[in-house]
mmCIF file of C-alpha atoms and ligand atoms in Angstrom:
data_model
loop_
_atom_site.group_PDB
_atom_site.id
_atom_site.type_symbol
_atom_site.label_atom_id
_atom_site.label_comp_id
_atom_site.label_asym_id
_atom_site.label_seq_id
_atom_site.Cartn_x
_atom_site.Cartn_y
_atom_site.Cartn_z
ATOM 1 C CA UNK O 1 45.607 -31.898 43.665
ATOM 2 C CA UNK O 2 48.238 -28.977 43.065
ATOM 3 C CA UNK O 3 50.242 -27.734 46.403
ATOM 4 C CA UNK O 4 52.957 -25.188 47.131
ATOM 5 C CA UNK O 5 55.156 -25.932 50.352
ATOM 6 C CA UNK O 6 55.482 -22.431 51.882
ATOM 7 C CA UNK O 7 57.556 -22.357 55.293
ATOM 8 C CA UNK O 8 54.366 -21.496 56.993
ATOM 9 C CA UNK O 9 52.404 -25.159 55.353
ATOM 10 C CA UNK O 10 50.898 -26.402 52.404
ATOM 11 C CA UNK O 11 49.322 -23.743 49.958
ATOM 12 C CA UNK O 12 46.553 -25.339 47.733
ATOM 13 C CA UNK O 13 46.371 -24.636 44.025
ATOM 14 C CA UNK O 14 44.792 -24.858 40.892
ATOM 15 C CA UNK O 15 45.561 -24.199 37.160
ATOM 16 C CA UNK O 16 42.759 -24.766 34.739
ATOM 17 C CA UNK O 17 42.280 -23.545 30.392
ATOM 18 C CA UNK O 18 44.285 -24.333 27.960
ATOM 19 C CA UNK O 19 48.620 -24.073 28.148
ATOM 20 C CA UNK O 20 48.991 -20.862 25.312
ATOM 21 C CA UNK O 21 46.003 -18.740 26.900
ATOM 22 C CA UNK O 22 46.737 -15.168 29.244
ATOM 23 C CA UNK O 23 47.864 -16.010 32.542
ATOM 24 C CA UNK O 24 45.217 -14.740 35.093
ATOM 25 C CA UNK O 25 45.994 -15.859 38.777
ATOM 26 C CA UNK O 26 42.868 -14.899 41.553
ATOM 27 C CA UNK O 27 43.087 -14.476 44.782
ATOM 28 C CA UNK O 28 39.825 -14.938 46.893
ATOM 29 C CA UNK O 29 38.242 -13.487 49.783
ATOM 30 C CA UNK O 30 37.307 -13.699 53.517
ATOM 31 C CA UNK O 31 35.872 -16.860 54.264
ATOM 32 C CA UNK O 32 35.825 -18.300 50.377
ATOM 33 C CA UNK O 33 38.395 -20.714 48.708
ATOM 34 C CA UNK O 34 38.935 -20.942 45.226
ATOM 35 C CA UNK O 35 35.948 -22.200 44.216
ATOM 36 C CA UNK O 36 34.825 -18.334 44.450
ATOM 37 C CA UNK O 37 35.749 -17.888 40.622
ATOM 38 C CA UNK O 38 33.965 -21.273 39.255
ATOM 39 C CA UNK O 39 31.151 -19.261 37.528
ATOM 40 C CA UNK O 40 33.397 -16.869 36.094
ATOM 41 C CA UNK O 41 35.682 -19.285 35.060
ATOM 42 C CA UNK O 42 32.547 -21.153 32.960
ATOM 43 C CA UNK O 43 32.525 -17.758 31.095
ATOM 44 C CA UNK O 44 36.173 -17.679 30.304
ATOM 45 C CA UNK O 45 37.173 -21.007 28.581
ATOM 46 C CA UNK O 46 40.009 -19.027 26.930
ATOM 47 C CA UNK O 47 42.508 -17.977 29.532
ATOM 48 C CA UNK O 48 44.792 -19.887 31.316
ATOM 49 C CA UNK O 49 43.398 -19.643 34.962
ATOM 50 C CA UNK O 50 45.610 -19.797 38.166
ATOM 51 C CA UNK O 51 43.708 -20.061 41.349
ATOM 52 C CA UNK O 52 45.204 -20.502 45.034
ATOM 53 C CA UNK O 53 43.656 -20.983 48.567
ATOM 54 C CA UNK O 54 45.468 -18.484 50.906
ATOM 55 C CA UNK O 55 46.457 -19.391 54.285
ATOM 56 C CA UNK O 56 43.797 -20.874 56.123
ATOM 57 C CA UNK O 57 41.273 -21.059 53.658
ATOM 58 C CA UNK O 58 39.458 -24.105 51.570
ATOM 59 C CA UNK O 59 42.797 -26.908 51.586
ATOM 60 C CA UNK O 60 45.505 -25.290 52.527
ATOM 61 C CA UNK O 61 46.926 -25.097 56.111
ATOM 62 C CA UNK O 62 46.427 -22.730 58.698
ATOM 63 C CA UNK O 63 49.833 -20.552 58.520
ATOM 64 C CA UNK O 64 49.708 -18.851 61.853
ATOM 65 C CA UNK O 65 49.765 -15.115 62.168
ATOM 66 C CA UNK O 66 50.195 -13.118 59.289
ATOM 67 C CA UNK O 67 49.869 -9.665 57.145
ATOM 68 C CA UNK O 68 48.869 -8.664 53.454
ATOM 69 C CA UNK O 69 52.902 -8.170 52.955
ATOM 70 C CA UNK O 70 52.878 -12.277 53.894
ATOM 71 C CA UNK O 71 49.579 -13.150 51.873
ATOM 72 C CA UNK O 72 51.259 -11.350 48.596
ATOM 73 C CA UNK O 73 54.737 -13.353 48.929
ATOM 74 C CA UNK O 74 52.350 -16.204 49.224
ATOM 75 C CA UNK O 75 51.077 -15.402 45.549
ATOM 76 C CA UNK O 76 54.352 -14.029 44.671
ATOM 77 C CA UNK O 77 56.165 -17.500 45.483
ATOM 78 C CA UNK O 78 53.419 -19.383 43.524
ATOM 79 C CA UNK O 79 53.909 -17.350 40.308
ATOM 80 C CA UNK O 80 57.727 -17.598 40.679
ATOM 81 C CA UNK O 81 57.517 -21.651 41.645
ATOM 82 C CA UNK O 82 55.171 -21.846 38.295
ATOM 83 C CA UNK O 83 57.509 -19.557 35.952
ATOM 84 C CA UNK O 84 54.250 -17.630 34.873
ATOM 85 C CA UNK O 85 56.399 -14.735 33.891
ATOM 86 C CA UNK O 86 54.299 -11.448 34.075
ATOM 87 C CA UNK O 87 50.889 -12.215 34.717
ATOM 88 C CA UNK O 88 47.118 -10.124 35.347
ATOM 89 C CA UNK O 89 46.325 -10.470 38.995
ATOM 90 C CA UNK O 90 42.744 -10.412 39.831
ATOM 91 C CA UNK O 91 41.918 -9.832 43.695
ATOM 92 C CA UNK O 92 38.800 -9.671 45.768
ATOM 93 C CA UNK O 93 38.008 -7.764 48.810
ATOM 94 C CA UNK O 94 41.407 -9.100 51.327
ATOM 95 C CA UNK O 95 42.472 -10.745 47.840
ATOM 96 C CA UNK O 96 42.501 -7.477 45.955
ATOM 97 C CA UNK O 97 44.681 -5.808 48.543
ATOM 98 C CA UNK O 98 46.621 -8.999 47.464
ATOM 99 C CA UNK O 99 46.417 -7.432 44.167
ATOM 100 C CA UNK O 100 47.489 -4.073 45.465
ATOM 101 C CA UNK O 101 50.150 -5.079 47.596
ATOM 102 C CA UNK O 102 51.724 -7.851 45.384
ATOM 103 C CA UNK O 103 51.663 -5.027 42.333
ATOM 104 C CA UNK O 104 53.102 -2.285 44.308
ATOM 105 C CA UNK O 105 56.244 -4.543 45.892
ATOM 106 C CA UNK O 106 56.326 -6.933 42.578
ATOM 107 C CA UNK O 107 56.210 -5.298 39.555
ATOM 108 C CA UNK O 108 58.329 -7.463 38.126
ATOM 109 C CA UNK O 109 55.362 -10.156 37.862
ATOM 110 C CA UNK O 110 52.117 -8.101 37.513
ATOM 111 C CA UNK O 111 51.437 -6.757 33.807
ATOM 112 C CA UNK O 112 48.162 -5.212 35.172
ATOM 113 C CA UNK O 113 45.937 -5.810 37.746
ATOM 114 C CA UNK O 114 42.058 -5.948 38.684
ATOM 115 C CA UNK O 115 40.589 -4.796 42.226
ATOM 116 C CA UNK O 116 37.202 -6.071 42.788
ATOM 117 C CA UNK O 117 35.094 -4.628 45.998
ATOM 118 C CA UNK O 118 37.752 -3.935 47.805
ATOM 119 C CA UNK O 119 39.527 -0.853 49.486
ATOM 120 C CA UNK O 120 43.267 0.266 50.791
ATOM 121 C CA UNK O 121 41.277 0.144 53.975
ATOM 122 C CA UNK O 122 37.945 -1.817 54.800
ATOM 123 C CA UNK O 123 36.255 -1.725 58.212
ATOM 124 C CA UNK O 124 38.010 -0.462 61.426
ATOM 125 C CA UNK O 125 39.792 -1.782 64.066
ATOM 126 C CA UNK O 126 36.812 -1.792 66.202
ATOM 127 C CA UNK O 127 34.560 -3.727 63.613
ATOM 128 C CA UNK O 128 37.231 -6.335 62.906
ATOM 129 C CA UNK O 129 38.054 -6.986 67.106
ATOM 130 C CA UNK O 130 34.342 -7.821 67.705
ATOM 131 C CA UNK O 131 34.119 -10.187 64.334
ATOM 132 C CA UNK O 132 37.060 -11.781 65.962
ATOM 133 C CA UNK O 133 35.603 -12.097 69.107
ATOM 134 C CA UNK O 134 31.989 -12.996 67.776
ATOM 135 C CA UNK O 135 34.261 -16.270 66.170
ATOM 136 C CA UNK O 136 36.123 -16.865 68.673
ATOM 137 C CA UNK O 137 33.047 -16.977 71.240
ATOM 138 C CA UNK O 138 30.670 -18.590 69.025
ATOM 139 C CA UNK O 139 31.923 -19.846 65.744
ATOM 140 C CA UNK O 140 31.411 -18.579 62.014
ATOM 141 C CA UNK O 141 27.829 -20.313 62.137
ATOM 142 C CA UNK O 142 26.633 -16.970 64.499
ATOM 143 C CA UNK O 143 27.855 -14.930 61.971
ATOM 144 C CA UNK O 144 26.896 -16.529 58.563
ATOM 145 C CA UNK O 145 24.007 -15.442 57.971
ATOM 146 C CA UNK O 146 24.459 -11.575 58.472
ATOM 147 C CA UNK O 147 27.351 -12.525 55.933
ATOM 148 C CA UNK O 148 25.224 -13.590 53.613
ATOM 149 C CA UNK O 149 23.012 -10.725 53.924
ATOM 150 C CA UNK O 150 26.757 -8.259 53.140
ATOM 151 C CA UNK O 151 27.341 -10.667 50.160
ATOM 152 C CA UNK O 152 24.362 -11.194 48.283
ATOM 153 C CA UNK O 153 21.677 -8.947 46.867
ATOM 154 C CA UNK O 154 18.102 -10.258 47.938
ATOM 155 C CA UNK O 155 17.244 -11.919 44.387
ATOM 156 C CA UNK O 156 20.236 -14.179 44.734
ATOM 157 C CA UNK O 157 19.417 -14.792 48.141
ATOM 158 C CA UNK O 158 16.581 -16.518 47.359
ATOM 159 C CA UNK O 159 18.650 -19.346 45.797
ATOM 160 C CA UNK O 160 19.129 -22.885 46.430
ATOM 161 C CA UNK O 161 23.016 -22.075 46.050
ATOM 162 C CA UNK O 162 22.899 -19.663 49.239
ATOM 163 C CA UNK O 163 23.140 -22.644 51.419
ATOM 164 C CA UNK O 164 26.067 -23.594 49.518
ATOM 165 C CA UNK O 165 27.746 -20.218 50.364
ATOM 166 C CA UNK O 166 26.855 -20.576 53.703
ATOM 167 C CA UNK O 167 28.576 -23.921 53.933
ATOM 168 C CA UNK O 168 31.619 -22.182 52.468
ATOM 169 C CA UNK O 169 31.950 -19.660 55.195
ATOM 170 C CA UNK O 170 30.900 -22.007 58.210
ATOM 171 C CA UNK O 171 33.044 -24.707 57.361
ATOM 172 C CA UNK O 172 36.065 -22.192 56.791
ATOM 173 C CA UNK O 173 38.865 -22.725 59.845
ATOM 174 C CA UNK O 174 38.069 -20.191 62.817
ATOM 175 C CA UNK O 175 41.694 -19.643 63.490
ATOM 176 C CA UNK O 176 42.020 -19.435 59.606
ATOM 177 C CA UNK O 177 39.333 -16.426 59.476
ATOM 178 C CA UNK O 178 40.353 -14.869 62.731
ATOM 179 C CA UNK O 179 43.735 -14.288 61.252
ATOM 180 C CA UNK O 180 42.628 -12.875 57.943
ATOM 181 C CA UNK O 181 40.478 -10.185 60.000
ATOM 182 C CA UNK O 182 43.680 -9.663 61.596
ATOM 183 C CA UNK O 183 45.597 -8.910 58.212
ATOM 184 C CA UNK O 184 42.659 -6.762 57.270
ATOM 185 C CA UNK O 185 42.675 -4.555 60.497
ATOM 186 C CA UNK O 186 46.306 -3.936 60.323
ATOM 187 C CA UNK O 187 46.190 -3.052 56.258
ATOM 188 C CA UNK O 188 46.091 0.339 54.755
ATOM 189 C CA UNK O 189 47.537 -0.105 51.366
ATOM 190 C CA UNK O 190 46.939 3.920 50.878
ATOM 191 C CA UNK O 191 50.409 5.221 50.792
ATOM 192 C CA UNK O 192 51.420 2.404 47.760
ATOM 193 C CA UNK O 193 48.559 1.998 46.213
ATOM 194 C CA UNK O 194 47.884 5.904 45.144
ATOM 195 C CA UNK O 195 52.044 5.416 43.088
ATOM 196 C CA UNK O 196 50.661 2.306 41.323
ATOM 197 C CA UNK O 197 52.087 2.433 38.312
ATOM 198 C CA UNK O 198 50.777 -0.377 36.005
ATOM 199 C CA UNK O 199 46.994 -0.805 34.028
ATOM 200 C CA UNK O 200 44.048 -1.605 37.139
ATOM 201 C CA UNK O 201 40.802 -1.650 36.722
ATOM 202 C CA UNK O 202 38.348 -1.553 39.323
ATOM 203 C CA UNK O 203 34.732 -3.391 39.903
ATOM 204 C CA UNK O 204 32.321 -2.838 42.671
ATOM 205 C CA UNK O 205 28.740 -4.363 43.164
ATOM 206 C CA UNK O 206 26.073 -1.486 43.418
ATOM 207 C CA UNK O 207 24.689 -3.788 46.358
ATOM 208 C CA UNK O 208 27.558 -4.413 47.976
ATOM 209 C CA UNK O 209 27.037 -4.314 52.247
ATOM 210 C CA UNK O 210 30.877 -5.288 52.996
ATOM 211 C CA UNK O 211 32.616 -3.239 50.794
ATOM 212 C CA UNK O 212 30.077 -0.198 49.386
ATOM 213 C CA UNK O 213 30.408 0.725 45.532
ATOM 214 C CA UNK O 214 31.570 4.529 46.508
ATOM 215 C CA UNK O 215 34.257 2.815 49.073
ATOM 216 C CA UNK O 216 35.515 1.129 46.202
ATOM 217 C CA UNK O 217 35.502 3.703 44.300
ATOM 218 C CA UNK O 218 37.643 6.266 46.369
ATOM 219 C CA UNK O 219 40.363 3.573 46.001
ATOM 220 C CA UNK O 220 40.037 4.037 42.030
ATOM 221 C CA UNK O 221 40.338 7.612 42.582
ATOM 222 C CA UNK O 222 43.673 6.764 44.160
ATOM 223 C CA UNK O 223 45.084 5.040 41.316
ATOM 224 C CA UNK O 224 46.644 6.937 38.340
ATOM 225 C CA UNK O 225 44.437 6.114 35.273
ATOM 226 C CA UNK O 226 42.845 3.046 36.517
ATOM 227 C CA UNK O 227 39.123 2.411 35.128
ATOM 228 C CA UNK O 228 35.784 2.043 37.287
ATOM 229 C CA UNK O 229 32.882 -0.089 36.749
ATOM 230 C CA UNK O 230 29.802 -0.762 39.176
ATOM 231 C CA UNK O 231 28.282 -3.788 38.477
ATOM 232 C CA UNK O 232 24.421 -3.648 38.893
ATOM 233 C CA UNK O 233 22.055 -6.456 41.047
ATOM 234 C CA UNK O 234 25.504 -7.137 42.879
ATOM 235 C CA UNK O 235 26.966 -7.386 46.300
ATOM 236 C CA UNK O 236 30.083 -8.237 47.353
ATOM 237 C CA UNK O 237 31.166 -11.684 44.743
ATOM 238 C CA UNK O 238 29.529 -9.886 41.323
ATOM 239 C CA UNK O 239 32.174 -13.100 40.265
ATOM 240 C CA UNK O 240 29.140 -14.821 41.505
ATOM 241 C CA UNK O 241 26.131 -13.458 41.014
ATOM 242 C CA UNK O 242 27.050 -11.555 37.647
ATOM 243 C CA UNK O 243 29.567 -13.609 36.163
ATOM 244 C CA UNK O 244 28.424 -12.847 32.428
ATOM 245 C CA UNK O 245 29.167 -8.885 33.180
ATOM 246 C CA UNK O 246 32.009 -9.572 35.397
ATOM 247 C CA UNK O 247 33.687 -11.581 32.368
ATOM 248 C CA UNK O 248 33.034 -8.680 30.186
ATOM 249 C CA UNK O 249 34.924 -6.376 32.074
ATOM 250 C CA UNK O 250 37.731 -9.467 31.923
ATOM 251 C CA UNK O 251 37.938 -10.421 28.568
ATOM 252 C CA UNK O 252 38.031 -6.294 27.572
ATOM 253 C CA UNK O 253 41.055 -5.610 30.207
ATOM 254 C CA UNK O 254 42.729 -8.902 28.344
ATOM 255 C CA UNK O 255 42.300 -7.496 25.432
ATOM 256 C CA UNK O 256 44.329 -4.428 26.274
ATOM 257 C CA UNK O 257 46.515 -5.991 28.427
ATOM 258 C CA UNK O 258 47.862 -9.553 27.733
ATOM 259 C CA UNK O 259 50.767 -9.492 25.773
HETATM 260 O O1 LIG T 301 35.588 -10.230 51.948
HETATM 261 C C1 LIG T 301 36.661 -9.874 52.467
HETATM 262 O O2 LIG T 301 37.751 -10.337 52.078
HETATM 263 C C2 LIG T 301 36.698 -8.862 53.595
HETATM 264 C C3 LIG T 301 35.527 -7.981 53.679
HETATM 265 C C4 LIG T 301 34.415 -8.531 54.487
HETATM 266 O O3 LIG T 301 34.269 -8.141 55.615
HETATM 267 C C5 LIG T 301 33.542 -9.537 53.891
HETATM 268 C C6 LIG T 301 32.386 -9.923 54.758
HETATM 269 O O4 LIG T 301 31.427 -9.169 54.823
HETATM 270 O O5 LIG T 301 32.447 -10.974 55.346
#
C-alpha cells in the first residue's frame, strides 16, 4: 500500500508495469477510485502506470474543502515526490479537468495530455446544489442508480459487474463526494484551457448521460490541435466498458508522444 502525506491527509497510490515503460499517471472521477482504470490497464501491460485516489475517494482521506487548482497540486506533488519527470496525464470527467488544470499551471511535468468525457465546465450550479443536497439528505444510495443509468449504456447495464459499480459509488465518503461537486460547480477551466499548448487528445462515449459526446467535444474545439474521438456503445467510463478501443486511442497517442 503506496501513500503520499499531503497537508490536507493521506493520498493513496498505486504504480503498476514494468520500471523502463512511458509514464502514464490517471486521475479518476466522481464517485470512483482507482480501480476505474483496471480494465484498461489489462490492455496495456507495457506502460508504466501511475494511479492515485484524490481526496476523499477509495483510501485516501477526506481533505476538507477544496478546488481543481488543489486536486492538480495533489497530482502535481505526487509526480514531483515520485521524480516521474515529464509524464502523459490521463483525466476523466473532474479528473480530466485535473488534466487540464495540472497541464495549463504545470507544464513543466505534462508531455501531453488525454481528456476523457469531460468539459471546462460540466453541469451548473443549480444541478450540482441539489446533488449535494440529495447526499446530504439521503445518502449516495438515493442517487446510485440514476448514476448508473448517466454511466453505462443499457448493454453493460445488464451486467453482473453493475452491482459492483454501484458499490463503488455508494460506499464512496458523502462528505468526500459533496466536496468534489463542490470543485466541479466552482470550475470553468475555459479561459486556460483554450492557450493549452502541449499534444491532448480527447475521448467521449457516444452514450454518455453525464458528460454528452458534443459537450466534450466543444472543449476539443477549444484546444489548439488537439484530436477527437467518440467512442461507440459508451457512456461516461468507455475505460470501462470499451477498454480494447479506449487502449487504442492510448497506445497510438504513446506512440507519438512518449519520449
Ligand atoms: O464524473 C465526474 O467526475 C463528474 C460528472 C458527473 O456528474 C458524473 C455523474 O454522472 O455522476
Amino acid at each position: 500500500m503506496q501513500v503520499l502525506t499531503r497537508p490536507w491527509g493521506a493520498m493513496h497510490y498505486r504504480i503498476d508495469g514494468p520500471a523502463d515503460g512511458p509514464v502514464v499517471v490517471f486521475a479518476n472521477s466522481l464517485g470512483t477510485d482507482l480501480r476505474l482504470w483496471d480494465q484498461l490497464l489489462d490492455e496495456l501491460p507495457q506502460i508504466r502506470a501511475v494511479r492515485f485516489d484524490k481526496r476523499g475517494h477509495g483510501l485516501s482521506d477526506e481533505g476538507g474543502d477544496y478546488g481543481v487548482d488543489d486536486l492538480a497540486d495533489d497530482a502535481a506533488a505526487l509526480i514531483e515526490h515520485l521524480g516521474l519527470g515529464r509524464v502523459i496525464f490521463v483525466g476523466l470527467s473532474i479528473g480530466g479537468m485535473i488534466a487540464q488544470n495540472i497541464s495549463a499551471r504545470r507544464p513543466d511535468l505534462i508531455r501531453a495530455a488525454v481528456l476523457s468525457n469531460t468539459a471546462v465546465k460540466m453541469g451548473t450550479q443549480q444541478s450540482w446544489s441539489e446533488r449535494i443536497a440529495a447526499v446530504r439528505d439521503a445518502g449516495l444510495d438515493s442517487i446510485a442508480d440514476v448514476i448508473m443509468q448517466r454511466w453505462f449504456a443499457p448493454t453493460f447495464r445488464a451486467r453482473p459487474e453493475l452491482a459492483a459499480w454501484r458499490n463503488m459509488v455508494v460506499r464512496t465518503s458523502g462528505n468526500g463526494y459533496i466536496a468534489a461537486c463542490h470543485a466541479l460547480a466552482n470550475a470553468d477551466l475555459t479561459a486556460t484551457t483554450r492557450k493549452l499548448a502541449l499534444p491532448v487528445t480527447v475521448i467521449a462515449g457516444d452514450q454518455d448521460g453525464s458528460s454528452p459526446a458534443e459537450l466534450v467535444k466543444a472543449t476539443a474545439d477549444l484546444i489548439p490541435g488537439a484530436t477527437f474521438h467518440v467512442i461507440p456503445d459508451a457512456g461516461h467510463l468507455p475505460c470501462v466498458e470499451q477498454p480494447a478501443a479506449f487502449a487504442a486511442i492510448l497506445r497510438n497517442f504513446l506512440q507519438d508522444h512518449s519520449r
